[in-house]
Amino acid sequence: MRFRLTLRSRGLLLFLVGICLSTLLFTTKATSTSVNFLPSQATVKFGSGVNDNSNLPGTVVKPVSVNTSSNTPLKLTQGVRETVLDNGLTVLTKEVHTAPVVTVQVWYKIGSRNEAPGVNGIAHQLEHMLFKGTTNRPIQFGRLFSALGSDFNAFTSYDHTVYFGTVKREKLSPLLTLEADRMVNSIIDAEQLETEKKVVISELQGYENSQEYRLNRAVMHAAFPDRSYGLPVGGTKADVEKFTVEQVREYYQKYYRPDGAILIIVGDFQTESTLAKIKETFGKIPQSGASGMGYGKWGEINNRQSTKSNQQSINNNQPAQTNNQQPIILKEQGSAAFLNLVYPLTAANHPDVPALDVMDYILTGGRSSRLYQALVESGIASNFSGGAINLIDGGWYEISATAAPDIKLGEIEKVITSEIANLRDKGVSEEELHRAKAQLMATVILNNRNITNQAMQLGADESVTGDYRFTDRYLGAVQNISAGDIQRVAQTYLNNNDRTIGFFEPTELAEQAGETIVSGGQTSEQFNAGPP
């Protein structure tokens, strides 16, 4: 699966839609600080120049040649070994001996998707708490990770919460010990919770300062009024303020268990000795004992009284949408007009996903793409972004565009609608198809060029689709996509009657202070060692 990479000034998906602070890579579509890790989740932003890393110091970009007509399947999971412990923990290991480092990631199969109004943001809140120490080690875990020389971070997304770090190979054993310890022994007390609630609220207020984030929140809520994907991953201030230590502790005890987690290790290590260490540390943690882990909407029953405040927070300063054909309009001081457009899509495991991604590259993949030519090259938009986001319970196809000076958003909407109608009615050429497939497959390959990204790919595939080999199957399917497949999925999913659109219309121009990269699909953390 391909990482969802985002460079935009609106608010996630964690992933990114934003990735935390990990050094995740660029794709042929965009530079990114935001990742959701599925191959079907790439977002592009183009302006006067295409963003990439080719001019960064120390960056060497080599062309990747992909034969899209080859019958030889591409295998990115070669060398991966899957082990399931008696307590249900899934362990994925892959030895890569190119450098003396190893990455360790723990993916918990719980995210904002499982939340209900009233407890929106509890997954993100708990993520913060897991750096506060354990009963065995009552010290800031940031200090412990730093003592190991670890690059460490975490993020919360729609479908999962992830903790990850990279260390020298000789530090692998203590890093595993720390991760096992906080899976079951984390301290969650009232005083620390109040402190971290303030930190989270500060983050949320930073997001809310972005008109793009707030418009996207309103669009997502209108597009998915009855699904948790319509709620912000990081939560709302109204809900976070009300979290009790009992709620957060109950959530931790219910979901942070080995049978609801995936442990991934990629890098320079020996599998057998490492598995022995894993069994020694993680293996003694009891499984939840709950049938199916109860992966519904946590807090749905006990927190219905908070729904009204949550809805009020979602729609604050944003007129309610009467129907999906009328744009949501946000008017206030700003630097430029922009729009956000969402079409609902199918789930990540659906066989249409590869064709949707190829379609996305035809519409948004580079300077030759249809929307780049129609929006940026024509001069009516200063930049645009687009991408398919496919998750466990379905996803969406999203397009955002910033209007050039003196251009009305209605004109941009008409151009986008016209280009999509043309795709639906007339299909695509074989040349476009071949180019898009080659771009997409090259992106997937490039996204797996370092151990952190390889582990992220495995984690996303296993947690979202239930199969760490998903990307291998995905690449095989991409090779077999036809022009007819592209036209069919465009006709199936890109319907005007199903879309939701939002406009930001500045009442007066404000001086642009520079881009702020904010993700609504994934939280972004900045942890430091901190005091003991």
PDB file of C-alpha atoms in Angstrom, residues 166-309:
ATOM      1  CA  THR A 166      14.758   3.640  15.778  1.00  0.00           C
ATOM      2  CA  VAL A 167      17.928   2.664  17.647  1.00  0.00           C
ATOM      3  CA  LYS A 168      21.338   1.167  17.097  1.00  0.00           C
ATOM      4  CA  ARG A 169      21.051  -2.606  16.908  1.00  0.00           C
ATOM      5  CA  GLU A 170      22.662  -3.163  20.323  1.00  0.00           C
ATOM      6  CA  LYS A 171      19.847  -1.115  21.928  1.00  0.00           C
ATOM      7  CA  LEU A 172      17.038  -3.243  20.493  1.00  0.00           C
ATOM      8  CA  SER A 173      16.543  -5.349  23.616  1.00  0.00           C
ATOM      9  CA  PRO A 174      16.012  -2.432  26.055  1.00  0.00           C
ATOM     10  CA  LEU A 175      13.724  -0.703  23.550  1.00  0.00           C
ATOM     11  CA  LEU A 176      11.533  -3.813  23.401  1.00  0.00           C
ATOM     12  CA  THR A 177      11.491  -3.897  27.198  1.00  0.00           C
ATOM     13  CA  LEU A 178      10.243  -0.302  27.365  1.00  0.00           C
ATOM     14  CA  GLU A 179       7.495  -0.865  24.794  1.00  0.00           C
ATOM     15  CA  ALA A 180       6.281  -4.000  26.552  1.00  0.00           C
ATOM     16  CA  ASP A 181       6.286  -2.171  29.877  1.00  0.00           C
ATOM     17  CA  ARG A 182       4.095   0.680  28.709  1.00  0.00           C
ATOM     18  CA  MET A 183       1.664  -1.672  26.967  1.00  0.00           C
ATOM     19  CA  VAL A 184       0.446  -2.839  30.359  1.00  0.00           C
ATOM     20  CA  ASN A 185       1.950  -0.759  33.197  1.00  0.00           C
ATOM     21  CA  SER A 186       1.518   2.879  32.157  1.00  0.00           C
ATOM     22  CA  ILE A 187       0.704   5.346  34.920  1.00  0.00           C
ATOM     23  CA  ILE A 188      -2.531   7.220  34.317  1.00  0.00           C
ATOM     24  CA  ASP A 189      -3.243   9.545  37.218  1.00  0.00           C
ATOM     25  CA  ALA A 190      -5.410  12.620  37.572  1.00  0.00           C
ATOM     26  CA  GLU A 191      -2.617  15.173  37.932  1.00  0.00           C
ATOM     27  CA  GLN A 192      -0.742  14.075  34.823  1.00  0.00           C
ATOM     28  CA  LEU A 193      -3.977  13.793  32.860  1.00  0.00           C
ATOM     29  CA  GLU A 194      -4.887  17.403  33.639  1.00  0.00           C
ATOM     30  CA  THR A 195      -1.438  18.501  32.480  1.00  0.00           C
ATOM     31  CA  GLU A 196      -1.658  16.572  29.226  1.00  0.00           C
ATOM     32  CA  LYS A 197      -5.221  17.720  28.579  1.00  0.00           C
ATOM     33  CA  LYS A 198      -3.881  21.267  28.496  1.00  0.00           C
ATOM     34  CA  VAL A 199      -1.205  20.190  26.018  1.00  0.00           C
ATOM     35  CA  VAL A 200      -3.784  18.516  23.775  1.00  0.00           C
ATOM     36  CA  ILE A 201      -6.152  21.486  23.965  1.00  0.00           C
ATOM     37  CA  SER A 202      -3.285  23.766  22.976  1.00  0.00           C
ATOM     38  CA  GLU A 203      -2.664  21.539  19.940  1.00  0.00           C
ATOM     39  CA  LEU A 204      -6.339  21.643  19.002  1.00  0.00           C
ATOM     40  CA  GLN A 205      -6.468  25.415  19.328  1.00  0.00           C
ATOM     41  CA  GLY A 206      -3.510  25.609  16.981  1.00  0.00           C
ATOM     42  CA  TYR A 207      -5.401  23.518  14.435  1.00  0.00           C
ATOM     43  CA  GLU A 208      -8.538  25.618  14.879  1.00  0.00           C
ATOM     44  CA  ASN A 209      -6.595  28.749  13.959  1.00  0.00           C
ATOM     45  CA  SER A 210      -6.402  27.381  10.415  1.00  0.00           C
ATOM     46  CA  GLN A 211      -9.390  28.232   8.230  1.00  0.00           C
ATOM     47  CA  GLU A 212      -8.531  25.254   6.048  1.00  0.00           C
ATOM     48  CA  TYR A 213      -8.706  22.904   9.027  1.00  0.00           C
ATOM     49  CA  ARG A 214     -12.057  24.283  10.163  1.00  0.00           C
ATOM     50  CA  LEU A 215     -13.555  24.182   6.685  1.00  0.00           C
ATOM     51  CA  ASN A 216     -12.370  20.614   6.237  1.00  0.00           C
ATOM     52  CA  ARG A 217     -13.885  19.648   9.586  1.00  0.00           C
ATOM     53  CA  ALA A 218     -17.242  21.027   8.505  1.00  0.00           C
ATOM     54  CA  VAL A 219     -17.016  19.267   5.134  1.00  0.00           C
ATOM     55  CA  MET A 220     -16.066  15.957   6.728  1.00  0.00           C
ATOM     56  CA  HIS A 221     -18.849  16.192   9.295  1.00  0.00           C
ATOM     57  CA  ALA A 222     -21.391  16.902   6.556  1.00  0.00           C
ATOM     58  CA  ALA A 223     -20.038  14.103   4.372  1.00  0.00           C
ATOM     59  CA  PHE A 224     -20.018  11.549   7.201  1.00  0.00           C
ATOM     60  CA  PRO A 225     -22.615  12.674   9.757  1.00  0.00           C
ATOM     61  CA  ASP A 226     -23.175   9.185  11.150  1.00  0.00           C
ATOM     62  CA  ARG A 227     -19.606   7.883  11.052  1.00  0.00           C
ATOM     63  CA  SER A 228     -16.644   8.597  13.283  1.00  0.00           C
ATOM     64  CA  TYR A 229     -14.554   9.549  10.253  1.00  0.00           C
ATOM     65  CA  GLY A 230     -16.534  12.777  10.379  1.00  0.00           C
ATOM     66  CA  LEU A 231     -14.970  13.570  13.757  1.00  0.00           C
ATOM     67  CA  PRO A 232     -11.513  15.162  14.087  1.00  0.00           C
ATOM     68  CA  VAL A 233      -8.786  12.669  14.972  1.00  0.00           C
ATOM     69  CA  GLY A 234      -7.318  14.878  17.685  1.00  0.00           C
ATOM     70  CA  GLY A 235     -10.681  15.446  19.322  1.00  0.00           C
ATOM     71  CA  THR A 236     -12.521  18.603  20.282  1.00  0.00           C
ATOM     72  CA  LYS A 237     -11.818  20.985  23.121  1.00  0.00           C
ATOM     73  CA  ALA A 238     -15.313  20.389  24.517  1.00  0.00           C
ATOM     74  CA  ASP A 239     -14.730  16.646  24.806  1.00  0.00           C
ATOM     75  CA  VAL A 240     -11.105  16.750  25.939  1.00  0.00           C
ATOM     76  CA  GLU A 241     -11.939  19.116  28.802  1.00  0.00           C
ATOM     77  CA  LYS A 242     -14.406  16.542  30.161  1.00  0.00           C
ATOM     78  CA  PHE A 243     -12.164  13.469  30.072  1.00  0.00           C
ATOM     79  CA  THR A 244     -11.849  11.848  33.487  1.00  0.00           C
ATOM     80  CA  VAL A 245      -8.981   9.729  34.695  1.00  0.00           C
ATOM     81  CA  GLU A 246     -11.420   6.819  35.008  1.00  0.00           C
ATOM     82  CA  GLN A 247     -12.397   7.124  31.325  1.00  0.00           C
ATOM     83  CA  VAL A 248      -8.833   7.251  30.065  1.00  0.00           C
ATOM     84  CA  ARG A 249      -7.720   4.422  32.351  1.00  0.00           C
ATOM     85  CA  GLU A 250     -10.657   2.257  31.244  1.00  0.00           C
ATOM     86  CA  TYR A 251      -9.839   2.920  27.591  1.00  0.00           C
ATOM     87  CA  TYR A 252      -6.214   1.956  28.191  1.00  0.00           C
ATOM     88  CA  GLN A 253      -7.082  -1.237  30.029  1.00  0.00           C
ATOM     89  CA  LYS A 254      -9.616  -2.247  27.391  1.00  0.00           C
ATOM     90  CA  TYR A 255      -7.635  -1.661  24.200  1.00  0.00           C
ATOM     91  CA  TYR A 256      -3.917  -1.680  24.993  1.00  0.00           C
ATOM     92  CA  ARG A 257      -3.438  -5.424  24.991  1.00  0.00           C
ATOM     93  CA  PRO A 258      -1.352  -7.790  22.883  1.00  0.00           C
ATOM     94  CA  ASP A 259      -4.316  -9.295  21.024  1.00  0.00           C
ATOM     95  CA  GLY A 260      -5.171  -5.824  19.746  1.00  0.00           C
ATOM     96  CA  ALA A 261      -1.651  -4.863  18.697  1.00  0.00           C
ATOM     97  CA  ILE A 262       0.977  -5.455  16.028  1.00  0.00           C
ATOM     98  CA  LEU A 263       4.692  -5.377  16.848  1.00  0.00           C
ATOM     99  CA  ILE A 264       6.923  -4.672  13.851  1.00  0.00           C
ATOM    100  CA  ILE A 265      10.724  -4.870  13.765  1.00  0.00           C
ATOM    101  CA  VAL A 266      12.720  -4.046  10.644  1.00  0.00           C
ATOM    102  CA  GLY A 267      16.477  -3.613  10.417  1.00  0.00           C
ATOM    103  CA  ASP A 268      19.789  -5.110  11.481  1.00  0.00           C
ATOM    104  CA  PHE A 269      18.914  -7.863  13.968  1.00  0.00           C
ATOM    105  CA  GLN A 270      18.768 -11.636  14.252  1.00  0.00           C
ATOM    106  CA  THR A 271      15.235 -12.979  14.091  1.00  0.00           C
ATOM    107  CA  GLU A 272      15.480 -15.973  16.412  1.00  0.00           C
ATOM    108  CA  SER A 273      17.149 -14.199  19.323  1.00  0.00           C
ATOM    109  CA  THR A 274      14.819 -11.227  18.901  1.00  0.00           C
ATOM    110  CA  LEU A 275      11.731 -13.436  18.960  1.00  0.00           C
ATOM    111  CA  ALA A 276      13.036 -14.987  22.165  1.00  0.00           C
ATOM    112  CA  LYS A 277      13.295 -11.500  23.694  1.00  0.00           C
ATOM    113  CA  ILE A 278       9.802 -10.632  22.479  1.00  0.00           C
ATOM    114  CA  LYS A 279       8.359 -13.752  24.093  1.00  0.00           C
ATOM    115  CA  GLU A 280      10.200 -12.882  27.309  1.00  0.00           C
ATOM    116  CA  THR A 281       8.825  -9.322  27.418  1.00  0.00           C
ATOM    117  CA  PHE A 282       5.560  -9.105  25.475  1.00  0.00           C
ATOM    118  CA  GLY A 283       4.717 -12.799  25.770  1.00  0.00           C
ATOM    119  CA  LYS A 284       3.901 -12.633  29.465  1.00  0.00           C
ATOM    120  CA  ILE A 285       1.318  -9.858  29.017  1.00  0.00           C
ATOM    121  CA  PRO A 286      -2.193 -11.365  29.269  1.00  0.00           C
ATOM    122  CA  GLN A 287      -4.608 -10.884  26.412  1.00  0.00           C
ATOM    123  CA  SER A 288      -7.714  -8.793  26.922  1.00  0.00           C
ATOM    124  CA  GLY A 289     -10.117 -11.667  27.397  1.00  0.00           C
ATOM    125  CA  ALA A 290     -12.784  -9.598  25.639  1.00  0.00           C
ATOM    126  CA  SER A 291     -14.366 -11.210  22.606  1.00  0.00           C
ATOM    127  CA  GLY A 292     -13.240  -9.324  19.523  1.00  0.00           C
ATOM    128  CA  MET A 293     -11.796  -6.571  21.722  1.00  0.00           C
ATOM    129  CA  GLY A 294     -15.108  -4.707  21.415  1.00  0.00           C
ATOM    130  CA  TYR A 295     -14.000  -2.577  18.493  1.00  0.00           C
ATOM    131  CA  GLY A 296     -17.154  -0.540  18.308  1.00  0.00           C
ATOM    132  CA  LYS A 297     -17.595   3.121  19.115  1.00  0.00           C
ATOM    133  CA  TRP A 298     -16.163   3.434  22.610  1.00  0.00           C
ATOM    134  CA  GLY A 299     -18.199   5.615  24.925  1.00  0.00           C
ATOM    135  CA  GLU A 300     -21.247   5.591  22.662  1.00  0.00           C
ATOM    136  CA  ILE A 301     -23.649   4.703  25.474  1.00  0.00           C
ATOM    137  CA  ASN A 302     -22.149   6.561  28.423  1.00  0.00           C
ATOM    138  CA  ASN A 303     -21.441   9.813  26.630  1.00  0.00           C
ATOM    139  CA  ARG A 304     -24.491  10.592  24.527  1.00  0.00           C
ATOM    140  CA  GLN A 305     -25.165  13.623  26.699  1.00  0.00           C
ATOM    141  CA  SER A 306     -22.038  15.240  25.241  1.00  0.00           C
ATOM    142  CA  THR A 307     -23.187  14.920  21.638  1.00  0.00           C
ATOM    143  CA  LYS A 308     -24.796  18.344  21.555  1.00  0.00           C
ATOM    144  CA  SER A 309     -21.648  20.150  22.710  1.00  0.00           C
TER     145      SER A 309
END
